[in-house]
Amino acid sequence: MDVMPKWADVILIPVISIILAAILSALVILAIGENPWEALKLMVSGALGSTYGWGYTIYYATNFIFTGLAVAIAAQAKMFNIGGEGQALLGGLGVAIVCLYIPWPHWTLALLGAAAAAALFGAAWAAIPAFLQAKRGSHIVITTIMFNFIAAALLNFLLIGALKAPGMEPATAKFPEPAHLPSFQDMFNFGDTTFFRGAPANVSFFVALAACLFVWALVWRTRLGYEIRSFGESESAAKYAGISPTKIIMVTMLISGALAGMMAINNVQGEAERLVLNAAEGAGFIGIAVALMGRNHPFGVLLAALLFGFLYQGGAELALWTSIPRELIIVIQALVILFTGALDNMVRMPLERLFMSMRRA
Amino acid sequence: MDFATLLQMLDATLRLATPLLLACLAGLYSERAGIFDIGLEGKMLAAAFMSAAIASVTGNVWLGLLAGIGASMLLSGIHGLASITFRGNQLISGVAINFLAAGLTVVVAQSWFKQGGRTPQLSGDARFNPIELPFAEQLRDVPVLGTIYYELISGHTILVYVALLLVPATWWILYRTRFGLRLRAVGENPAAVDTAGVSVIGLRFAAVAICGVLCGIAGAYLATALQAGFTKDMSAGRGYIALAALIFAKWRPWYALYSCLLFGFLQAMALRSDVVENVIGFALNNQLLDVLPFILVVILTGFVGKAAGPKAGGEAYVKER
């Protein structure tokens, strides 16, 4: 018998956690001499008050869906992939190479090619830590963090070297026109009224939705997904059932890395249309918070990614109009990870007691 | 490479290894007691900011050091609460602490000093200054040994010597005291410690607190001795390198010293790419030199033997009911 009804586990606990994180964030804002209520109003109007704001919110959410799914699927196998940032950077490299050096006839083909390259590069970057975990027992948390640093240096090296376009900036040349992905502005243009004008949301949002569906089907509707979940629940039981730990670790991490890498079709191909320094902008790390909040379920990841998209765009508006720096979003992100991840029991234990006493009554 | 350059390199190695060593020993106490801590990075960063902030306001570096230790201890407290009291995931708690420090330091620095997320430059008594060991000046002209004493051993800040002395001290505490025995036991088999009537929770909190103090010193060293002030993300992955050094040292104090010196030497190489070029005969790319420690971490943890940590590491202890 479960102590708590399922809805309390999947909805109530995350909601309480996010409220706790919000209260602490408000205290931080108060402590640096700003008004939290005004800040919240500014965030809501900036992120949700116009189709322009929505366009940014959805754009950021698209990034976080990919990186959140990457963390979530690894978590299904009880692995903690902190390397989403590096894998997303490498995905960007794959997108840039494919878009710059292959003359695509049409954007649909360019999208397929770029997505494949992004997934391949991201997966390759996750492969080495996965291999070391599976075969040598070195901890995947340490190695993926190291690979984030190495990825940043590698891109740094390429962008001031081999891939650098003429000019001062450490960035590649702009991608050719056929590689341009339709933005929401292109798609939702009805003659005299244009929605999402100037916002970077683009067609890769729908790829992200498809990725959610894919992960759901994979984890809960296939034999491989069953093996991944069994391995996550109990490694010894999975081994006894004839499931190879090496195979599960490798395959799960490859899928995870591929998902994180595919974020690049949104930020590199969709928005910047060239590869710049630090293109992932911390989205790989936000994936951790998104996966934790979304309880490692694709639908939860989608909702949490939208919430963080809102926070990200709202935070940018705050930095623009008040003296609150953008780094506030990192604080909020940390608090969400803390409450939904590490201090889960702090919220859960009293709730469980409450439900127990209600049942007895 | 001549003798003088070699001494310079080793001198830089010692300076750069110090924060790694302090953080590594911090992690050693925590992990020996069974609490994983990837929040070393965040604790160092928070301590670096608070020490620089308080030192710059009061002009007294010792008050800065205390404030830095306080900030680090506060984060340690959160980690203890999450991973000991509420039996949460220790890795996730560490990640949260790292982000909390990365965000809060910049937000608060901007609010207090309005210099784009940094503290003002420190000088004079607001910094730890080099101290000259006795007779360094007199022995300076003694060939080789005197030069080594003057150039390499003397002339560091007090925190460097503190860090070095902490190595034998840690060895002694771990292997020669009752507290050390219990600390090691609680990381291997907490149930046995509990059966003996010793508080597992208490021991683990003590370990996490020691970890907080040492990370605090490490952070203060970064901002008030190695550099003159706090800058955004100044810990630059040192907490993670310290953690890798700890694994490489197989959780033993003397080996921790050696592996931290190795990583310190790699960082010194990155600073002196000209020397490296002279020695090996061709120029290494700067980016490559910068990430050499990180690549070495991967190689060391992956290819040099299997390192098994304390058996009960990462698991919360549940008393039998």
PDB file of C-alpha atoms in Angstrom, chain A residues 21 28 52 62 80 84 92 121 135 137 165 187 226 251 260 273 351 355 361:
ATOM      1  CA  ALA A  21      12.188  27.854  -3.803  1.00  0.00           C
ATOM      2  CA  VAL A  28      17.100  37.062  -1.935  1.00  0.00           C
ATOM      3  CA  TYR A  52       7.236  38.210 -28.432  1.00  0.00           C
ATOM      4  CA  THR A  62      12.988  24.022 -26.291  1.00  0.00           C
ATOM      5  CA  PHE A  80      23.581  11.212 -13.123  1.00  0.00           C
ATOM      6  CA  GLY A  84      24.636  17.847 -20.769  1.00  0.00           C
ATOM      7  CA  GLY A  92      26.573  22.624 -31.770  1.00  0.00           C
ATOM      8  CA  PHE A 121      28.350  14.456 -31.734  1.00  0.00           C
ATOM      9  CA  LYS A 135      34.282  -0.901 -17.957  1.00  0.00           C
ATOM     10  CA  GLY A 137      34.202   1.876 -12.719  1.00  0.00           C
ATOM     11  CA  ALA A 165      35.214  33.281 -39.806  1.00  0.00           C
ATOM     12  CA  MET A 187       5.012  30.172 -39.477  1.00  0.00           C
ATOM     13  CA  TYR A 226      12.030  -1.970 -19.507  1.00  0.00           C
ATOM     14  CA  VAL A 251      23.018   2.683 -24.670  1.00  0.00           C
ATOM     15  CA  ALA A 260      21.520  16.893 -25.115  1.00  0.00           C
ATOM     16  CA  GLU A 273      22.593  30.520 -37.359  1.00  0.00           C
ATOM     17  CA  LEU A 351       3.102  15.125   3.959  1.00  0.00           C
ATOM     18  CA  PHE A 355      -1.902  11.488   4.728  1.00  0.00           C
ATOM     19  CA  ALA A 361      -9.359   9.308  10.807  1.00  0.00           C
TER      20      ALA A 361
END
